PDB file of C-alpha atoms in Angstrom:
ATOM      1  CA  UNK K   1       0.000   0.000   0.000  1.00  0.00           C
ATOM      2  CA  UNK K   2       1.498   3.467  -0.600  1.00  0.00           C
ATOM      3  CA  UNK K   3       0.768   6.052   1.782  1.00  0.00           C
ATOM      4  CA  UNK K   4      -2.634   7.704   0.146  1.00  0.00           C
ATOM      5  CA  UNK K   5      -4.077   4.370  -0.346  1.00  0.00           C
ATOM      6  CA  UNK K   6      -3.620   3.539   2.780  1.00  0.00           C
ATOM      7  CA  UNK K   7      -5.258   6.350   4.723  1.00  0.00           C
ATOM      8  CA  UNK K   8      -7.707   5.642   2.302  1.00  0.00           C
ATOM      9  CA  UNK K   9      -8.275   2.215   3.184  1.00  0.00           C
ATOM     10  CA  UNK K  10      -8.321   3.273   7.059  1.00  0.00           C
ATOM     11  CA  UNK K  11     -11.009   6.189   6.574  1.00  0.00           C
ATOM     12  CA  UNK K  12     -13.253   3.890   4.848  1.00  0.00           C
ATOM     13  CA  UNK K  13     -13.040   1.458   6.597  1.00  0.00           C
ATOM     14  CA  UNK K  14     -13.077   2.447  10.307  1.00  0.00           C
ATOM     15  CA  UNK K  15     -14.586   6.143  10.119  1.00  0.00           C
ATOM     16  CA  UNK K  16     -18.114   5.145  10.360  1.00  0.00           C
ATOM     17  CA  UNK K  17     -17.447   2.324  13.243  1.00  0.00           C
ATOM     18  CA  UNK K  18     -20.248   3.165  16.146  1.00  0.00           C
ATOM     19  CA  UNK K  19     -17.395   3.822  18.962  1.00  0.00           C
ATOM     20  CA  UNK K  20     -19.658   6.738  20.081  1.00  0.00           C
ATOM     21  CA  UNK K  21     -17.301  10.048  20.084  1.00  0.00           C
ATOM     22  CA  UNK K  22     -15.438  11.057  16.762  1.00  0.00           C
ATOM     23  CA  UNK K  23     -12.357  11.569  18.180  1.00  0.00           C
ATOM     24  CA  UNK K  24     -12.271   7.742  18.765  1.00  0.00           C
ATOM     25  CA  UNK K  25     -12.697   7.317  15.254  1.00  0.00           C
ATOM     26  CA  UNK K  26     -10.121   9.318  14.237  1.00  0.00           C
ATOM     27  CA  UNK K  27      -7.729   7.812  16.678  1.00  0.00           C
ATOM     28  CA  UNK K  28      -8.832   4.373  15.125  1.00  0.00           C
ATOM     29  CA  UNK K  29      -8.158   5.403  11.579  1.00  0.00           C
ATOM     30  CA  UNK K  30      -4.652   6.656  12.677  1.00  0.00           C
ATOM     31  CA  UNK K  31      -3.783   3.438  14.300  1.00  0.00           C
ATOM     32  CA  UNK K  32      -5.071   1.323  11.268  1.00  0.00           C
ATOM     33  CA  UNK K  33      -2.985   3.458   8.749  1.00  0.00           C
ATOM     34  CA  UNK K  34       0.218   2.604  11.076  1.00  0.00           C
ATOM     35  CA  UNK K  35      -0.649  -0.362  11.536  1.00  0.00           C
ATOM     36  CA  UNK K  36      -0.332  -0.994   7.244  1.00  0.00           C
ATOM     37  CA  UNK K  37       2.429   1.093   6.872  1.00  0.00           C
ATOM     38  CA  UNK K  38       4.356  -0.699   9.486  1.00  0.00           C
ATOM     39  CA  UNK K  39       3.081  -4.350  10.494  1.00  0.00           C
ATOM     40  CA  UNK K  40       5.292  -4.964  13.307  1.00  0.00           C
ATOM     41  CA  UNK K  41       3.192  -7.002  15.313  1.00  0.00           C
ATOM     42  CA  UNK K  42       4.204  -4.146  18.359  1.00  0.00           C
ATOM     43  CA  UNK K  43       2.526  -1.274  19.274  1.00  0.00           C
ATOM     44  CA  UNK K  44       5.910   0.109  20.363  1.00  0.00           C
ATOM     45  CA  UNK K  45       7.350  -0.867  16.865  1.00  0.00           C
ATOM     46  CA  UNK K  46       3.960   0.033  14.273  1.00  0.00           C
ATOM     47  CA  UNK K  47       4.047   3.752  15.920  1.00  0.00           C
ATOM     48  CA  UNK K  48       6.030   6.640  15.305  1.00  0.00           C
ATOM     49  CA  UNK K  49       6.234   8.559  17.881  1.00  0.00           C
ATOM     50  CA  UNK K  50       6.018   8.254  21.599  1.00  0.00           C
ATOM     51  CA  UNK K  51       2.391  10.862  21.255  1.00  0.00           C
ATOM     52  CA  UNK K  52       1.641   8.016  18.640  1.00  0.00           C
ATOM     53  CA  UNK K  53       2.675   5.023  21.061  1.00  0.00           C
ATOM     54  CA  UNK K  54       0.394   6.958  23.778  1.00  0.00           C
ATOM     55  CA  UNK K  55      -2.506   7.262  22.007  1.00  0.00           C
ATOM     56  CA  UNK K  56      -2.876   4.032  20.609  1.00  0.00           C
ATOM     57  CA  UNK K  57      -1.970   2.082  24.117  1.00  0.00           C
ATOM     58  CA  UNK K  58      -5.168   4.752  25.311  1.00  0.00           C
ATOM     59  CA  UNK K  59      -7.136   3.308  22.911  1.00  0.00           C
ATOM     60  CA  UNK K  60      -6.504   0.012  23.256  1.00  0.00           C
ATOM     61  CA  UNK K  61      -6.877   0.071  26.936  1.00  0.00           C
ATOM     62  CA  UNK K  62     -10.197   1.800  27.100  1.00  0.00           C
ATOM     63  CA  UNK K  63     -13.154   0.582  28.759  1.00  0.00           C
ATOM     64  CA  UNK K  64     -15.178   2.763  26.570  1.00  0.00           C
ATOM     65  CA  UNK K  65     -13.752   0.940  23.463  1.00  0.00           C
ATOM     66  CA  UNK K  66     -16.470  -1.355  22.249  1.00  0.00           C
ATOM     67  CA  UNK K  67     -14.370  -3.976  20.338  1.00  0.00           C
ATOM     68  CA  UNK K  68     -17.737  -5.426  18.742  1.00  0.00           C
ATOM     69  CA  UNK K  69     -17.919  -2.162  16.798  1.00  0.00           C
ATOM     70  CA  UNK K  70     -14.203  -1.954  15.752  1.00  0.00           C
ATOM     71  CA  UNK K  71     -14.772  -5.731  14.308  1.00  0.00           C
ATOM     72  CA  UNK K  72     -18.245  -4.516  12.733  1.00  0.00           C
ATOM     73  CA  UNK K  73     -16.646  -1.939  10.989  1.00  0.00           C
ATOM     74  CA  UNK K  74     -14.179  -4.362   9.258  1.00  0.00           C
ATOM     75  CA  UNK K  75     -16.928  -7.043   8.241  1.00  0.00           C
ATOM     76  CA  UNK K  76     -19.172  -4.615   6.781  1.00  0.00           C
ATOM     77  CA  UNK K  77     -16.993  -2.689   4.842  1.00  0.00           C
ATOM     78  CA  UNK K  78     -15.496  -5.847   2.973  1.00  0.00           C
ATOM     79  CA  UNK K  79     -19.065  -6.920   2.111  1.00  0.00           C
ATOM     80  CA  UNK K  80     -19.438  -3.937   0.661  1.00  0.00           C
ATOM     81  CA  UNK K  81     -16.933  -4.207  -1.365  1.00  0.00           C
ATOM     82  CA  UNK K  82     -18.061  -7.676  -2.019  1.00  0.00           C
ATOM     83  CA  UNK K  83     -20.605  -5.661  -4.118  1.00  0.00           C
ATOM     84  CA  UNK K  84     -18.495  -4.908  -7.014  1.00  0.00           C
ATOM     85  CA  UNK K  85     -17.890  -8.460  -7.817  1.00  0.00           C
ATOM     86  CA  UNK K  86     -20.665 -10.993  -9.526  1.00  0.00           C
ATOM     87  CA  UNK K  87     -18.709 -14.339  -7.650  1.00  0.00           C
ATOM     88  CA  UNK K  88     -17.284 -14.304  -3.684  1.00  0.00           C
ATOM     89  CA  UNK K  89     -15.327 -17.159  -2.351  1.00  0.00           C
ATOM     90  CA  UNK K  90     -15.737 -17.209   1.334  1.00  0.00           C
ATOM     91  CA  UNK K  91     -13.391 -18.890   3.122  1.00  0.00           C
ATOM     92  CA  UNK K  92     -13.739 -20.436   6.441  1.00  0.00           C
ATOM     93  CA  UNK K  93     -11.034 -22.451   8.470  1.00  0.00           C
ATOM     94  CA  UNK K  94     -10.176 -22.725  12.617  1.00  0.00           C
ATOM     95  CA  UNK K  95      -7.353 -21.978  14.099  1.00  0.00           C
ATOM     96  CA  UNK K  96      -5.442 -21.180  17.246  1.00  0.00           C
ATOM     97  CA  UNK K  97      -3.188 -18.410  18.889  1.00  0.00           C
ATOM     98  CA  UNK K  98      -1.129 -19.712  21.645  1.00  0.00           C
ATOM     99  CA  UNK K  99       1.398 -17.298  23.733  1.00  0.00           C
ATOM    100  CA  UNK K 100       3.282 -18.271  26.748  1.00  0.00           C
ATOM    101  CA  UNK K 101       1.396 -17.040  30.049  1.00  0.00           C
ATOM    102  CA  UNK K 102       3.362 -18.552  33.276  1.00  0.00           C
ATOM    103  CA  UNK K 103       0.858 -15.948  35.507  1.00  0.00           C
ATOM    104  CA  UNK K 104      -1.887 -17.086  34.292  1.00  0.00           C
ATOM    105  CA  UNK K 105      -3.096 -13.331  33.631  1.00  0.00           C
ATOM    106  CA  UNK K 106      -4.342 -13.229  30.074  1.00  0.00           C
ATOM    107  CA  UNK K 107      -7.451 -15.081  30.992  1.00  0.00           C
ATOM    108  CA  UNK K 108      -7.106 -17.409  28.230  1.00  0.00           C
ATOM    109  CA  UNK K 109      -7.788 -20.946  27.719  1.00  0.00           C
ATOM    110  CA  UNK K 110      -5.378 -24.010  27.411  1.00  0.00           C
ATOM    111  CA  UNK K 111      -3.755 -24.723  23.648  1.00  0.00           C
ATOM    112  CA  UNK K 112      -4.722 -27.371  21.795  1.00  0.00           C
ATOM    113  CA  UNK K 113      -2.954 -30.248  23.228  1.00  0.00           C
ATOM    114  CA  UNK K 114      -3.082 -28.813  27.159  1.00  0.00           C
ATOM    115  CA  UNK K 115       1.172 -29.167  27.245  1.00  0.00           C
ATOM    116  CA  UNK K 116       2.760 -27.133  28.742  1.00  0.00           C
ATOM    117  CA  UNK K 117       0.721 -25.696  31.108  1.00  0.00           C
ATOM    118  CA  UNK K 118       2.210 -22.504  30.632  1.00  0.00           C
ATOM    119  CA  UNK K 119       0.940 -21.856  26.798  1.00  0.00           C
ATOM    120  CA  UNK K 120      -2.058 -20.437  26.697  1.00  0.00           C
ATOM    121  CA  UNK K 121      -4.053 -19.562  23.717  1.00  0.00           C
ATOM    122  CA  UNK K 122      -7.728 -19.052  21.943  1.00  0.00           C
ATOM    123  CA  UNK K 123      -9.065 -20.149  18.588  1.00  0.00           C
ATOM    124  CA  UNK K 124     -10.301 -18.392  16.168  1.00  0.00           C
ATOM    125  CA  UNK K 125     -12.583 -18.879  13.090  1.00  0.00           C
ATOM    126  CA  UNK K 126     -11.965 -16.894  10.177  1.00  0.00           C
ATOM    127  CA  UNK K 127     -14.231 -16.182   7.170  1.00  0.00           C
ATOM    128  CA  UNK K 128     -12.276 -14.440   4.376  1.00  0.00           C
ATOM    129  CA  UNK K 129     -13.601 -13.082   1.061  1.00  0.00           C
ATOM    130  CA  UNK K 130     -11.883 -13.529  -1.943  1.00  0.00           C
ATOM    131  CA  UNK K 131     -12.640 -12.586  -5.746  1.00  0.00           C
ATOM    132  CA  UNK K 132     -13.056 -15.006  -8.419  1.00  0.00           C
ATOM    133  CA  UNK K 133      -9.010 -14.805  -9.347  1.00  0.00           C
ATOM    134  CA  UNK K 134      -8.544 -15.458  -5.603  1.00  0.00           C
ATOM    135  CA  UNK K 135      -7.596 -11.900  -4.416  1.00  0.00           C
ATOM    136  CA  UNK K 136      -8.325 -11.292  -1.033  1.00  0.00           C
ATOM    137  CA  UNK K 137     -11.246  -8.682  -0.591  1.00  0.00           C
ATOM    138  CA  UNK K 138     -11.470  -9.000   3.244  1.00  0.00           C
ATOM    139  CA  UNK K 139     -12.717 -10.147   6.449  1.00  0.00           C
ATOM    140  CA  UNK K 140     -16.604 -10.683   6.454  1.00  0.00           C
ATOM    141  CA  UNK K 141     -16.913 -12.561  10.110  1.00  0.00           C
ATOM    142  CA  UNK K 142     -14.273 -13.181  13.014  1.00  0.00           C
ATOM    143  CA  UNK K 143     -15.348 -15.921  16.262  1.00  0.00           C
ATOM    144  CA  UNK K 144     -13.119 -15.748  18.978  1.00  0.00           C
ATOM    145  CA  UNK K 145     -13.551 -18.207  21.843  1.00  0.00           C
ATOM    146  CA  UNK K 146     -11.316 -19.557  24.842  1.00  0.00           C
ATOM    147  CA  UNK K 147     -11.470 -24.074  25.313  1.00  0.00           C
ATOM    148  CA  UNK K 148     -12.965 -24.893  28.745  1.00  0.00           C
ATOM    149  CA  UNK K 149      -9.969 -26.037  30.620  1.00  0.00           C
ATOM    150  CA  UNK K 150     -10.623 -29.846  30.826  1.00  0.00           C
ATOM    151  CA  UNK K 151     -11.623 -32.001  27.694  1.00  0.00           C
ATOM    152  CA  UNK K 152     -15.134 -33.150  27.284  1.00  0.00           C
ATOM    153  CA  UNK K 153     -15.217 -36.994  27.715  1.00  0.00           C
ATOM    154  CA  UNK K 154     -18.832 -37.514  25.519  1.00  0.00           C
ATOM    155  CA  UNK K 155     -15.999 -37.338  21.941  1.00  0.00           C
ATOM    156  CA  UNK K 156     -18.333 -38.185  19.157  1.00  0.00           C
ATOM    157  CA  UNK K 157     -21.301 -39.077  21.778  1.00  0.00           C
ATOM    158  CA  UNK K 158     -21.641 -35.479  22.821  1.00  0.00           C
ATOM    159  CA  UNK K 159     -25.088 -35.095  24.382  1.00  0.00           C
ATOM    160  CA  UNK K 160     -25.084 -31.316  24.462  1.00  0.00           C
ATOM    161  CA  UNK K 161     -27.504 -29.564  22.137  1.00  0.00           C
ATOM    162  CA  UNK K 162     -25.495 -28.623  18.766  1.00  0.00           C
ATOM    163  CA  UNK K 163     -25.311 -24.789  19.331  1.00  0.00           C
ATOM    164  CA  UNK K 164     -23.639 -25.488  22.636  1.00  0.00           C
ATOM    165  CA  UNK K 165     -20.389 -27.555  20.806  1.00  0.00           C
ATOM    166  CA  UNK K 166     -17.530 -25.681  19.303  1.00  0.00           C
ATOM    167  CA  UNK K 167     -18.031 -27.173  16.050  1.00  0.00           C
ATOM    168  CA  UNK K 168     -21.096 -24.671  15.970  1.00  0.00           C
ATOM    169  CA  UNK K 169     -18.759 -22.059  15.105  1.00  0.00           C
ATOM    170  CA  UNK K 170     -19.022 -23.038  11.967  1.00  0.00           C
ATOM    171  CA  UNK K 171     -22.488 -22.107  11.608  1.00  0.00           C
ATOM    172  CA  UNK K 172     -22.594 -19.062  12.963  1.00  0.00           C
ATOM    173  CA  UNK K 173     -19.419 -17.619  11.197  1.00  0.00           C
ATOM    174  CA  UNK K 174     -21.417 -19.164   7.869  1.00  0.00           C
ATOM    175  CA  UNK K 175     -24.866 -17.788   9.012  1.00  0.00           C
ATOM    176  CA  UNK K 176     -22.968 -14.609   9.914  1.00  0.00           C
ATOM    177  CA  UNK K 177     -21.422 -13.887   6.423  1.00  0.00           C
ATOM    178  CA  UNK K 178     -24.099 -15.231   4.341  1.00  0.00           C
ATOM    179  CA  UNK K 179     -26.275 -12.379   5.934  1.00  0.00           C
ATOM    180  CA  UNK K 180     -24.155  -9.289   5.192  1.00  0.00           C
ATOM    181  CA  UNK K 181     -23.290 -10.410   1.848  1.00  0.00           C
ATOM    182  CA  UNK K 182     -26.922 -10.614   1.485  1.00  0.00           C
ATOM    183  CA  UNK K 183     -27.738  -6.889   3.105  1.00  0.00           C
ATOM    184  CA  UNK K 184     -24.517  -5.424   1.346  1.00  0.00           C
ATOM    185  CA  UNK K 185     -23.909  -7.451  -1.505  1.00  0.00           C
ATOM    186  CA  UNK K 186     -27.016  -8.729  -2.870  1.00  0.00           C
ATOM    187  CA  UNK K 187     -26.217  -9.084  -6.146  1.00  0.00           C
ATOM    188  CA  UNK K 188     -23.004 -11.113  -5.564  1.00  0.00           C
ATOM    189  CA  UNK K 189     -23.318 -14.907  -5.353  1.00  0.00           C
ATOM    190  CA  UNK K 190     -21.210 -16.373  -2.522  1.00  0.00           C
ATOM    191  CA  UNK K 191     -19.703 -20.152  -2.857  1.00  0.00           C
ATOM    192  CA  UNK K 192     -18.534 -20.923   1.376  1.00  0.00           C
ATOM    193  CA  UNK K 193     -15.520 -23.250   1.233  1.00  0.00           C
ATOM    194  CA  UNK K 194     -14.262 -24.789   4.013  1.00  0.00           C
ATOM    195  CA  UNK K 195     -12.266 -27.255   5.642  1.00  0.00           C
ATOM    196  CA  UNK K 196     -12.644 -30.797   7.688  1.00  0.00           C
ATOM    197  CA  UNK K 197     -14.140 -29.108  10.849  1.00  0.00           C
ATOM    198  CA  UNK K 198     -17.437 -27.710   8.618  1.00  0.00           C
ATOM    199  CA  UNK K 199     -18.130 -31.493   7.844  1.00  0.00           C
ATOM    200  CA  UNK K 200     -20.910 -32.384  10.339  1.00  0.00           C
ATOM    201  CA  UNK K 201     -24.733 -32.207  10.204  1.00  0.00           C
ATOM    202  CA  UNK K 202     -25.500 -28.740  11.246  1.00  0.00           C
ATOM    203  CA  UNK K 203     -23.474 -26.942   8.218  1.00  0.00           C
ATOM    204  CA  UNK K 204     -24.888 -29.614   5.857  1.00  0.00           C
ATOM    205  CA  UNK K 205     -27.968 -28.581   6.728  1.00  0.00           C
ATOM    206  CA  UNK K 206     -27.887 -24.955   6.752  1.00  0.00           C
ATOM    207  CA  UNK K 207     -26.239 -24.841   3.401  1.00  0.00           C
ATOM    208  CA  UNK K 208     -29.316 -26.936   1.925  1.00  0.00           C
ATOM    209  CA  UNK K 209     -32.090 -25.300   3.200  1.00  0.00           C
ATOM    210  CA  UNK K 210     -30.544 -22.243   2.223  1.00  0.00           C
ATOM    211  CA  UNK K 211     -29.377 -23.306  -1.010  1.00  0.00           C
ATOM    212  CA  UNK K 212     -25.862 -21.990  -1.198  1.00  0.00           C
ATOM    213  CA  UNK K 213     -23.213 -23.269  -2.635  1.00  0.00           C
ATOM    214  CA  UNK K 214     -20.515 -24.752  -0.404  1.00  0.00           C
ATOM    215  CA  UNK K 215     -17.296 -26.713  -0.828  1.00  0.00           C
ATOM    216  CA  UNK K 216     -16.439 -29.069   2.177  1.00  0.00           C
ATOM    217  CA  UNK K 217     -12.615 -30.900   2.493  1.00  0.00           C
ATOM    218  CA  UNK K 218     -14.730 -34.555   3.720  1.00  0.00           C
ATOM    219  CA  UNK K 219     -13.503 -35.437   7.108  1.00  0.00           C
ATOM    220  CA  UNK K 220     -16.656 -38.223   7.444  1.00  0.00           C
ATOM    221  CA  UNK K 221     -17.738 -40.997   4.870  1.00  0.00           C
ATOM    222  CA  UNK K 222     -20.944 -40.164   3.400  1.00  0.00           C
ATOM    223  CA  UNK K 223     -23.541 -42.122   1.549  1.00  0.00           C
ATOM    224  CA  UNK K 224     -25.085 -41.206  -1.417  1.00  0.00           C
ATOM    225  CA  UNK K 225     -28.129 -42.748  -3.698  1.00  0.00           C
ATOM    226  CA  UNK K 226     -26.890 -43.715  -6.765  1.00  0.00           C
ATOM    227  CA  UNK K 227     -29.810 -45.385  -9.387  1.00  0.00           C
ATOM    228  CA  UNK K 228     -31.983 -46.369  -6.310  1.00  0.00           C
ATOM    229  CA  UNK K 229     -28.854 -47.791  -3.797  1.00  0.00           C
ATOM    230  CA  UNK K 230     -26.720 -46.264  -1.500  1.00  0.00           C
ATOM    231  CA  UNK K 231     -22.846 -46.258  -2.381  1.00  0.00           C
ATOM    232  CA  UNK K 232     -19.914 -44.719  -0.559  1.00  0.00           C
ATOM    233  CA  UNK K 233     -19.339 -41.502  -1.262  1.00  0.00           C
ATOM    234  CA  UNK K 234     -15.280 -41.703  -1.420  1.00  0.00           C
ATOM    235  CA  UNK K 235     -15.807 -44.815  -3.716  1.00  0.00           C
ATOM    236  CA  UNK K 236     -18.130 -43.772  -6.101  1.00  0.00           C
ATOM    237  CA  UNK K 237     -16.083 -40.476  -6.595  1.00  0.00           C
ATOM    238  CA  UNK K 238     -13.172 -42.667  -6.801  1.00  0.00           C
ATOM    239  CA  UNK K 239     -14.503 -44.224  -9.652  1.00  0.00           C
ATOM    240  CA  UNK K 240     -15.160 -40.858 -11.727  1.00  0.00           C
ATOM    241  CA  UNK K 241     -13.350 -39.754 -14.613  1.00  0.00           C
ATOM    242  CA  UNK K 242     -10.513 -37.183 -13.542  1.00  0.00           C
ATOM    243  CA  UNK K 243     -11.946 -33.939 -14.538  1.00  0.00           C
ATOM    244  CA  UNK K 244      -8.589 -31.689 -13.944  1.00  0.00           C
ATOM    245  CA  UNK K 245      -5.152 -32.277 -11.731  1.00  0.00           C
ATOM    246  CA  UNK K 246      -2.998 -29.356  -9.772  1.00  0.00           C
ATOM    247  CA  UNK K 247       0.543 -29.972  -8.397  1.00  0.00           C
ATOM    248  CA  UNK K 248       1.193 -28.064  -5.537  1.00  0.00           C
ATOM    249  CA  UNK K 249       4.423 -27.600  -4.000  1.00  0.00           C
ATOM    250  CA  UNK K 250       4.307 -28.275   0.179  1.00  0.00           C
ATOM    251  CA  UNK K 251       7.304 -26.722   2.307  1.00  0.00           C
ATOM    252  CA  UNK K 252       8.901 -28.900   5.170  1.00  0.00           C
ATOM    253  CA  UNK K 253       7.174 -28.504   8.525  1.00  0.00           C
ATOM    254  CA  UNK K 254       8.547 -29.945  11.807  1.00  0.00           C
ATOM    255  CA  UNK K 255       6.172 -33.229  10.858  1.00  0.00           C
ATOM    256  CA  UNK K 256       6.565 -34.136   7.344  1.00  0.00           C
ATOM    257  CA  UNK K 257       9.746 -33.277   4.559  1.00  0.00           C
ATOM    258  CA  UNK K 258       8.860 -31.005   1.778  1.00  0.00           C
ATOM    259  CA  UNK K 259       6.643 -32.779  -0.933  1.00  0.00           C
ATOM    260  CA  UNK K 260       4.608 -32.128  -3.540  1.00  0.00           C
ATOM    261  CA  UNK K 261       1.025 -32.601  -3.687  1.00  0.00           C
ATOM    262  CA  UNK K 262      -0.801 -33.344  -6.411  1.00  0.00           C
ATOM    263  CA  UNK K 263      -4.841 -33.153  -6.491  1.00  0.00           C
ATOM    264  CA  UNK K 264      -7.066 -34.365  -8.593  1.00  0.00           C
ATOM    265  CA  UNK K 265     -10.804 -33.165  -9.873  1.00  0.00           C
ATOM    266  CA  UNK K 266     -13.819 -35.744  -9.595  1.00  0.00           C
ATOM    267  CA  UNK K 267     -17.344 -35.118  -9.745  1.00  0.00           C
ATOM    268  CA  UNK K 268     -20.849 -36.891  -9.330  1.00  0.00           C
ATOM    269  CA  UNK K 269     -23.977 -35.217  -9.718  1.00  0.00           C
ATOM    270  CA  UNK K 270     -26.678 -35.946  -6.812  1.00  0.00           C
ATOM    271  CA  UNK K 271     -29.895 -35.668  -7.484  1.00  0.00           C
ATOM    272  CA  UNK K 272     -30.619 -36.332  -4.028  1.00  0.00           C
ATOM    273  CA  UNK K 273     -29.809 -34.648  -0.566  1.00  0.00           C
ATOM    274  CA  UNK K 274     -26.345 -36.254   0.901  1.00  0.00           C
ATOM    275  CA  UNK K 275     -27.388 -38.678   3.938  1.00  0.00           C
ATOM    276  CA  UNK K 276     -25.674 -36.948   6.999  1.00  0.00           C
ATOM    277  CA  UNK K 277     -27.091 -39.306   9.437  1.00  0.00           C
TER     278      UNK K 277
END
């Protein structure tokens, strides 16, 4: 971003947030425009000077700072601009932030695996908007949520209505973005895609009844109805003419050596709704 573009960017999308004095807003749209210029991760580092350091640690530490309205400001200005396009992508995946808290001040939950006792983290679900030629266009919905410190023991028996399980999330972030792409975008048709976590009853459902389309990475075997039986869903798309193949290079991680993955395109037509029970 060059300078001009991004005070643009910052004005349009933050001056209008409901943070109840204009003076905040303006001290929000200075911050954001830093924070571009200069993504440092810091405060200390993303601000000038030390007025600049002082005014954004004010900010951030305000009571009267209604973070709601900050995030509000960010999803509804990327639908928006959702607007100018005919096609959205929205893309939905979990994922966790873990820091190293040996107080135990943060008021966060355990990471992911509960070891060491020391990290501390929450997860987030993200649903980003992207155009057609897979440019990012912005952030249309943001869940944040801290894991109750012990594990639930029910696993796949969990006897807790579904709105009350994490993988709910999904749902609302989906519900969430579906309805300000249809109050700001109307005319632009959104496709969700999303990964292993989304593949469960509830999101199945929603995106049915609603009838939009959605892209799933299948974490559960499925059955399908295929001239009056019921096949396997991995095994009757196994047995599908390859429509298309990508080769996608995969960089070493601390669990696997650097690979490349190739992918290829199947597809069955369903006449009828996939069994998710």
């Amino acid at each position: 971003m060059t300078e001009l573009s991004t005070q643009a960017w910052a004005a349009k999308t933050f001056s209008h947030a409901q943070l109840g004095d204009s003076r905040r807003n303006r001290r929000l749209v200075a911050i954001a425009v830093a924070a571009a210029t200069t993504p440092a991760g810091l405060v200390t580092h993303a601000m000038g000077t030390q007025a600049e350091r002082e005014g954004a640690f004010r900010f951030l530490e305000s009571d009267k700072i209604c973070t709601e309205s900050v995030a509000r400001a960010v999803f509804e200005s990327a639908a928006k601009d959702c607007a100018a396009v005919s096609q959205v992508f929205v893309v939905l995946d979990q994922t966790d932030i873990t820091v190293i808290d040996r107080e135990g001040v943060r008021g966060l939950g355990p990471s992911p695996n509960r070891r060491p006792v020391e990290r501390r983290g929450v997860q987030v679900m993200t649903a980003l908007a992207l155009d057609a030629a897979g440019i990012p266009i912005g952030l249309l919905d943001q869940q944040w949520w801290c894991r109750p410190e012990e594990r639930t023991p029910w696993g796949k028996k969990d006897p807790r209505p579904p709105h009350e399980r994490e993988s709910w999330k999904w749902v609302t972030a989906f519900d969430a973005s579906l309805k300000r792409l249809t109050t700001l975008a109307p005319s632009s048709k959104p496709w969700f895609v999303m990964d292993r976590g989304a593949d469960f009853h509830g999101i199945l459902v929603q995106a049915v009844e609603l009838g939009v389309t959605l892209t799933i990475r299948s974490a559960q075997e499925r059955t399908i109805r295929k001239q009056s039986h019921l096949r396997r869903l991995s095994t009757t798309l196994g047995r599908q003419p390859v429509l298309g193949t990508i080769e996608i290079s995969l960089p070493r991680t601390h669990e696997r050596d650097a690979r490349i993955g190739r992918f290829e395109l199947r597809a069955h037509h369903q006449d009828t709704k996939i069994r998710t029970k």
